[in-house]
Amino acid sequence: MPLPFQHLLSTKQLQRADTEEILRVASSMENVLTKGGSELLKGKILASLFYEPSTRTRLSFETAMQRLGGNIITAEGIQFSSMYKGETLEDTMRMISQYADIVAMRHPEQGSAEIAARACGVPFINAGDGPGQHPTQALLDLFTIQKECGKIDDLCIAMVGDLRYGRTVHSLSYLLGLYKNIRLILVSPTELTMPEKVTSFLREKSIPFVETKDLAAGLRADVMYVTRVQQERFADRNEYERLKLQYILTGEMVRGRNVLVMHPLPRVGEIAPDVDLLPNAAYFRQAGNGVPIRMALLAMLLGKA
Amino acid sequence: MPLPFQHLLSTKQLQRADTEEILRVASSMENVLTKGGSELLKGKILASLFYEPSTRTRLSFETAMQRLGGNIITAEGIQFSSMYKGETLEDTMRMISQYADIVAMRHPEQGSAEIAARACGVPFINAGDGPGQHPTQALLDLFTIQKECGKIDDLCIAMVGDLRYGRTVHSLSYLLGLYKNIRLILVSPTELTMPEKVTSFLREKSIPFVETKDLAAGLRADVMYVTRVQQERFADRNEYERLKLQYILTGEMVRGRNVLVMHPLPRVGEIAPDVDLLPNAAYFRQAGNGVPIRMALLAMLLGKA
Amino acid sequence: MPLPFQHLLSTKQLQRADTEEILRVASSMENVLTKGGSELLKGKILASLFYEPSTRTRLSFETAMQRLGGNIITAEGIQFSSMYKGETLEDTMRMISQYADIVAMRHPEQGSAEIAARACGVPFINAGDGPGQHPTQALLDLFTIQKECGKIDDLCIAMVGDLRYGRTVHSLSYLLGLYKNIRLILVSPTELTMPEKVTSFLREKSIPFVETKDLAAGLRADVMYVTRVQQERFADRNEYERLKLQYILTGEMVRGRNVLVMHPLPRVGEIAPDVDLLPNAAYFRQAGNGVPIRMALLAMLLGKA
C-alpha cells in the first residue's frame, strides 16, 4: 500500500493506517538486514543535505540507503557554498531535484522543511527542522515500542526530563494519539512541563495524563522515555544542579522492574551507565531501529515497497 | 572517438570535433539516465577534491559518477589535512593518483588545475580554478543551448550582468568561437564590460558583437545568458543599487518572447521568481544538464565512451 | 588464517605470523586491484570516523573498502554533532555499531582507540590516536620494504629526522622487532633522538642500533625512512634553520646508491624534488601500498580473507 503523500514533513500528516504500514515494512526491512541487504534501490540516489550537523541521523539515513543498494550524495555543515552565495532554499531544492531521486534534509529553522519540499521535484523527508518536527525519529521510537512491548495500544508511557523543548516527546505524543487506551505520565521540573499545544492535543484525543515532578512515578509505566534536562533552560544554576540529581536514572531504580527505558540519544548523564547492562535498556537498540525505519520510508516514498 | 587529451583543463583546448563528440555522448547519457543508470564505470573511483566548497558542482560530479555505476572518494573545504600540513598540490596529486581512477578538482587559485594535472597520473578534470577556467560549466551551457534551440550555429546570444569577472561568460565565449555565424549582445554596466582578452578573441574569430548597458537590447536575442551583478565590484554603493534595478529580468519583460533565459546559478535576485513559470526559463534544466555532460566526460576520459 | 583479534589497535598486538599473513593477503589484494576490484565485501559498510582530519588516511580506507565492493559512511572534523552535544565516545561507538559492519577511527587523543574499541560491537581499526599508535601506517611501511627489497630480515634501516615525536618510526620499530638480523641507524638532531621506550625495546630484542646526527651515515643503509623535522620542537629558531639544511635529502646524495628512500608523507621540504625522479624514491609507491594493506585488513577482520 503506497503512502498517501509524496513528502514526509511531520508526524501530523500520518494516520494509523500509515504508521502501521510503515512499521510493517520496517519489520520486513529487518529481514533484509539479516540477509545482508538488498538491491531494491539500486541505481537510486539519496541527497542527504544537513544544513546543521547531525552525524547520527545523517549516517542512519546513509546506512539505510546503502543497505538497499542505493547511492548517496551528501553535504553537511556551514561549508554549503549555496548558503554562502545567498541562494534561496527553494532554488537549492530545484537544483538538487535534477540530481537525486529522493532528498533527506536537516535544517536549523522551523518551517524550512515545508518550504523546501514545495520546491522539490522528488520525494522529500524532513530529517529535523530546528525546534519543529523530526518525524523519522518519532517513527523509530514507535517501532521500538512495538518491537519491545509487542504492542502500542493499551500502554502506559512515562516521558521524563525536558518536556517543554524536547522535540521528540512532542512528535511521539502526536503519534500516540493514533493508538487506543494510551496513558501518559509526564515527569519534569515545573520549568519544563509539556507545552499547552501538546496537552490540549492529549485532552482532545481523550488520552489521560498526569503531570509530576517525581521520577519514581515514571518507573511504574510500561515505557519510560527519558530526555536530557538542558542546563541552558535554567536561570538559576543551583536550581539546575539540584534538579539534575533528581532526574538521573540509575540501575538501582530500574533493576527488577518491567519498565522499558528509551532515550533518543545523545545522553549526557541522565541515564547512569549501570542501566546499560540491564535488559530494560532499549536505547541502543532504539538507535539501531533508525536503519530499518528509514529503509522503509526510502523504499515506500520511491514506490518500491 | 576518444578525446585527444587526457586532462580537461580549459575550454581553449577543445576543437569543434571535440565539443560535438562530447555533446553527442552527453545525449546518449540522457538515455542512460532515463533507463535508471548503467554499470559502465563499475569498479572505477572518482576523487572529488574541492579545496573550496561548491556543493552544486561537487554533487553534480558525484551524481554523474554514480549514475554510471562508479564510486566516489571526496574531500571538501578547509579541513583538508594536507593543506594544514603544508604539502604541495603536486604531492597531493601524486598520492591521490595511487587511489583513484580519475580526479575532479576545484581550487581557489588560477593556474592550480594545470599544476595539479601535470603531477596527476590519472585523468584530471578542472572543476573550476578560481577566476580561471571551469570547462564543464561551459560545456553544459553549450549542451543546454543545443538542446533548447536545436542548434548552436546561427544564433544571437546576449550575455548580461558581470561580464568582467564572470568566469562562465568568458569560457562560453571561447566555445562559441568554434561555431558559425554567432552574434553576441554584451549587456553590462560600464564598470563590468567584457575584458579586452575576450573581445579581441571575438574580433579574431570575426564574431560580431555589440556592447550596451540596456537590458532590453538583450531580449531580442535567441538566448539571454544572465549572470549576477556583484555588489563588491562597486566602490559606490548607490551606483550599485541604481544599476541592480536595471538588471533584474522580470516575467513581464520575457513573456511572449522567444528568448531562452539561462543562468549558471546560484541567482540572488537578478531573475525574478515569476520568470520561473515561463517556458523561456531554462536555468533549472540547465543545472540538470550538468549530470549528462559530466557523465560523458568521465566516461570519455576513462576510455569507456 | 583468521587474525587472532577482532580489533586492530596497535602494532604491539601483532606476532610475526600475523604480519606475514597480512602481507600475504595484501599481495593478493594487489592482484584484485589489477583486475579492477572485486565484490568480496559487497553489502558491507565501513564507518570512517575522523575526529581529526586526515585526508590521506581517510581516502585510503575508503578506496580500499570500495575496491572490494563495500560501502562507506563517513564523518570528518569538528562538525561531529555528537561531540558538540557532549556524548561519550563509548556511546558514539555503541550507536555506530548498529549501523556499520566495521569501523576505522582517527582521534586526536592517545588511548581513545582502546576506549572506543571496547564499546564497539563490530571490528574496529585504529587509524591513528594522537601521539599513540597508527598500525595501518606501520603495516604499509613494512609491506613497502618487503615489496621493494624482497625481504625484511637481514636489512639495515636508517630512520631520519624527528625520531622523538614521529609516531611512524616508533610503530615501525616495534614491528621490526619481529624480524631477524635487523640493524638500525638512527639519524636525528640531539633534541629529537629516539625516546628511551623505543631504544630499550630495541635492546631487549637485541637489535643493534647506532645514533648519529650525520645524514650521510644513513645513506649506507638498505632503507632510509625519512620524517619531517618539526620547527615547533625547537626553542631556538636559528638552531632549527641550521639543522633543517643538514636534513634535506637531495638527488645528488642518493644518485648511484642502492638505498631505498621512504617517507610517510606529507613531506615539507626534507626530500628535494629531484629525488622523485630516481628509482630509489619509493614514497609515492609507499602511499599507494596503503590501499592493498587496508583492503587486506578490512577483509580479514570481516572474516572474508
PDB file of C-alpha atoms in Angstrom, chain A residues 36-37 39 42 53-60 62-64 66-67 70-72 76-77 79 106 228 265-268 276 284-285 287-291 294, chain C residues 42-49 66 70-76 78-88 90-96 98-101:
ATOM      1  CA  GLY A  36      22.998  -8.654   4.302  1.00  0.00           C
ATOM      2  CA  GLY A  37      20.963  -6.071   2.368  1.00  0.00           C
ATOM      3  CA  GLU A  39      19.329  -4.292  -4.381  1.00  0.00           C
ATOM      4  CA  LYS A  42      19.911   0.010  -6.956  1.00  0.00           C
ATOM      5  CA  PRO A  53      25.346  18.710  11.506  1.00  0.00           C
ATOM      6  CA  SER A  54      23.705  15.604  12.937  1.00  0.00           C
ATOM      7  CA  THR A  55      26.062  12.708  12.499  1.00  0.00           C
ATOM      8  CA  ARG A  56      23.681  10.154  13.962  1.00  0.00           C
ATOM      9  CA  THR A  57      20.718  10.988  11.752  1.00  0.00           C
ATOM     10  CA  ARG A  58      22.808  11.518   8.627  1.00  0.00           C
ATOM     11  CA  LEU A  59      24.724   8.240   8.980  1.00  0.00           C
ATOM     12  CA  SER A  60      21.493   6.408   9.740  1.00  0.00           C
ATOM     13  CA  GLU A  62      23.027   6.881   4.514  1.00  0.00           C
ATOM     14  CA  THR A  63      23.257   3.398   6.019  1.00  0.00           C
ATOM     15  CA  ALA A  64      19.599   2.738   5.190  1.00  0.00           C
ATOM     16  CA  GLN A  66      23.127   1.751   1.053  1.00  0.00           C
ATOM     17  CA  ARG A  67      21.638  -1.351   2.714  1.00  0.00           C
ATOM     18  CA  GLY A  70      21.213   2.824  -3.358  1.00  0.00           C
ATOM     19  CA  ASN A  71      23.781   5.604  -3.633  1.00  0.00           C
ATOM     20  CA  ILE A  72      24.399   8.824  -1.701  1.00  0.00           C
ATOM     21  CA  GLU A  76      26.924  18.765   5.848  1.00  0.00           C
ATOM     22  CA  GLY A  77      27.559  21.944   7.815  1.00  0.00           C
ATOM     23  CA  GLN A  79      30.551  24.788   4.140  1.00  0.00           C
ATOM     24  CA  ARG A 106      18.090  18.671   8.278  1.00  0.00           C
ATOM     25  CA  ARG A 228      18.047  15.452  28.614  1.00  0.00           C
ATOM     26  CA  LEU A 265      20.398   9.892  22.383  1.00  0.00           C
ATOM     27  CA  PRO A 266      22.824  11.510  22.808  1.00  0.00           C
ATOM     28  CA  ARG A 267      22.549  11.271  26.589  1.00  0.00           C
ATOM     29  CA  VAL A 268      24.766  13.396  28.809  1.00  0.00           C
ATOM     30  CA  ASP A 276      23.141  -0.146  30.144  1.00  0.00           C
ATOM     31  CA  PHE A 284      20.976   1.450  21.785  1.00  0.00           C
ATOM     32  CA  ARG A 285      18.556  -0.983  20.129  1.00  0.00           C
ATOM     33  CA  ALA A 287      19.189   3.857  17.737  1.00  0.00           C
ATOM     34  CA  GLY A 288      19.600   0.753  15.587  1.00  0.00           C
ATOM     35  CA  ASN A 289      15.903   0.818  14.717  1.00  0.00           C
ATOM     36  CA  GLY A 290      16.532   4.053  12.819  1.00  0.00           C
ATOM     37  CA  VAL A 291      18.002   1.982   9.989  1.00  0.00           C
ATOM     38  CA  ARG A 294      14.489   4.805   7.205  1.00  0.00           C
TER      39      ARG A 294
ATOM     40  CA  LYS C  42      29.563  -6.312  -1.213  1.00  0.00           C
ATOM     41  CA  GLY C  43      26.785  -5.260   1.152  1.00  0.00           C
ATOM     42  CA  LYS C  44      29.226  -4.400   3.962  1.00  0.00           C
ATOM     43  CA  ILE C  45      29.522  -0.865   5.358  1.00  0.00           C
ATOM     44  CA  LEU C  46      32.675   0.799   6.705  1.00  0.00           C
ATOM     45  CA  ALA C  47      32.160   3.686   9.139  1.00  0.00           C
ATOM     46  CA  SER C  48      35.066   6.028   8.557  1.00  0.00           C
ATOM     47  CA  LEU C  49      35.137   8.363  11.565  1.00  0.00           C
ATOM     48  CA  GLN C  66      35.146   0.399  -2.322  1.00  0.00           C
ATOM     49  CA  GLY C  70      31.818  -2.337   0.076  1.00  0.00           C
ATOM     50  CA  ASN C  71      30.082   0.895   1.045  1.00  0.00           C
ATOM     51  CA  ILE C  72      31.076   3.858   3.228  1.00  0.00           C
ATOM     52  CA  ILE C  73      29.523   6.116   5.822  1.00  0.00           C
ATOM     53  CA  THR C  74      31.897   8.904   6.760  1.00  0.00           C
ATOM     54  CA  ALA C  75      32.308  11.878   9.089  1.00  0.00           C
ATOM     55  CA  GLU C  76      35.298  14.166   9.401  1.00  0.00           C
ATOM     56  CA  ILE C  78      34.817  19.167  14.313  1.00  0.00           C
ATOM     57  CA  GLN C  79      31.393  19.256  12.730  1.00  0.00           C
ATOM     58  CA  PHE C  80      30.723  15.958  14.514  1.00  0.00           C
ATOM     59  CA  SER C  81      27.462  16.777  16.196  1.00  0.00           C
ATOM     60  CA  SER C  82      27.879  14.141  18.877  1.00  0.00           C
ATOM     61  CA  MET C  83      30.989  15.951  20.092  1.00  0.00           C
ATOM     62  CA  TYR C  84      29.062  19.209  20.310  1.00  0.00           C
ATOM     63  CA  LYS C  85      26.331  17.591  22.332  1.00  0.00           C
ATOM     64  CA  GLY C  86      28.707  16.054  24.850  1.00  0.00           C
ATOM     65  CA  GLU C  87      28.159  12.395  24.029  1.00  0.00           C
ATOM     66  CA  THR C  88      30.822   9.995  25.269  1.00  0.00           C
ATOM     67  CA  GLU C  90      31.646   4.909  24.055  1.00  0.00           C
ATOM     68  CA  ASP C  91      28.043   5.902  23.320  1.00  0.00           C
ATOM     69  CA  THR C  92      29.004   7.026  19.818  1.00  0.00           C
ATOM     70  CA  MET C  93      30.575   3.627  19.220  1.00  0.00           C
ATOM     71  CA  ARG C  94      27.573   1.743  20.581  1.00  0.00           C
ATOM     72  CA  MET C  95      25.442   3.750  18.154  1.00  0.00           C
ATOM     73  CA  ILE C  96      27.697   3.344  15.143  1.00  0.00           C
ATOM     74  CA  GLN C  98      24.204  -0.514  14.988  1.00  0.00           C
ATOM     75  CA  TYR C  99      24.841   0.937  11.528  1.00  0.00           C
ATOM     76  CA  ALA C 100      28.191  -0.286  10.193  1.00  0.00           C
ATOM     77  CA  ASP C 101      29.919  -3.669   9.853  1.00  0.00           C
TER      78      ASP C 101
END
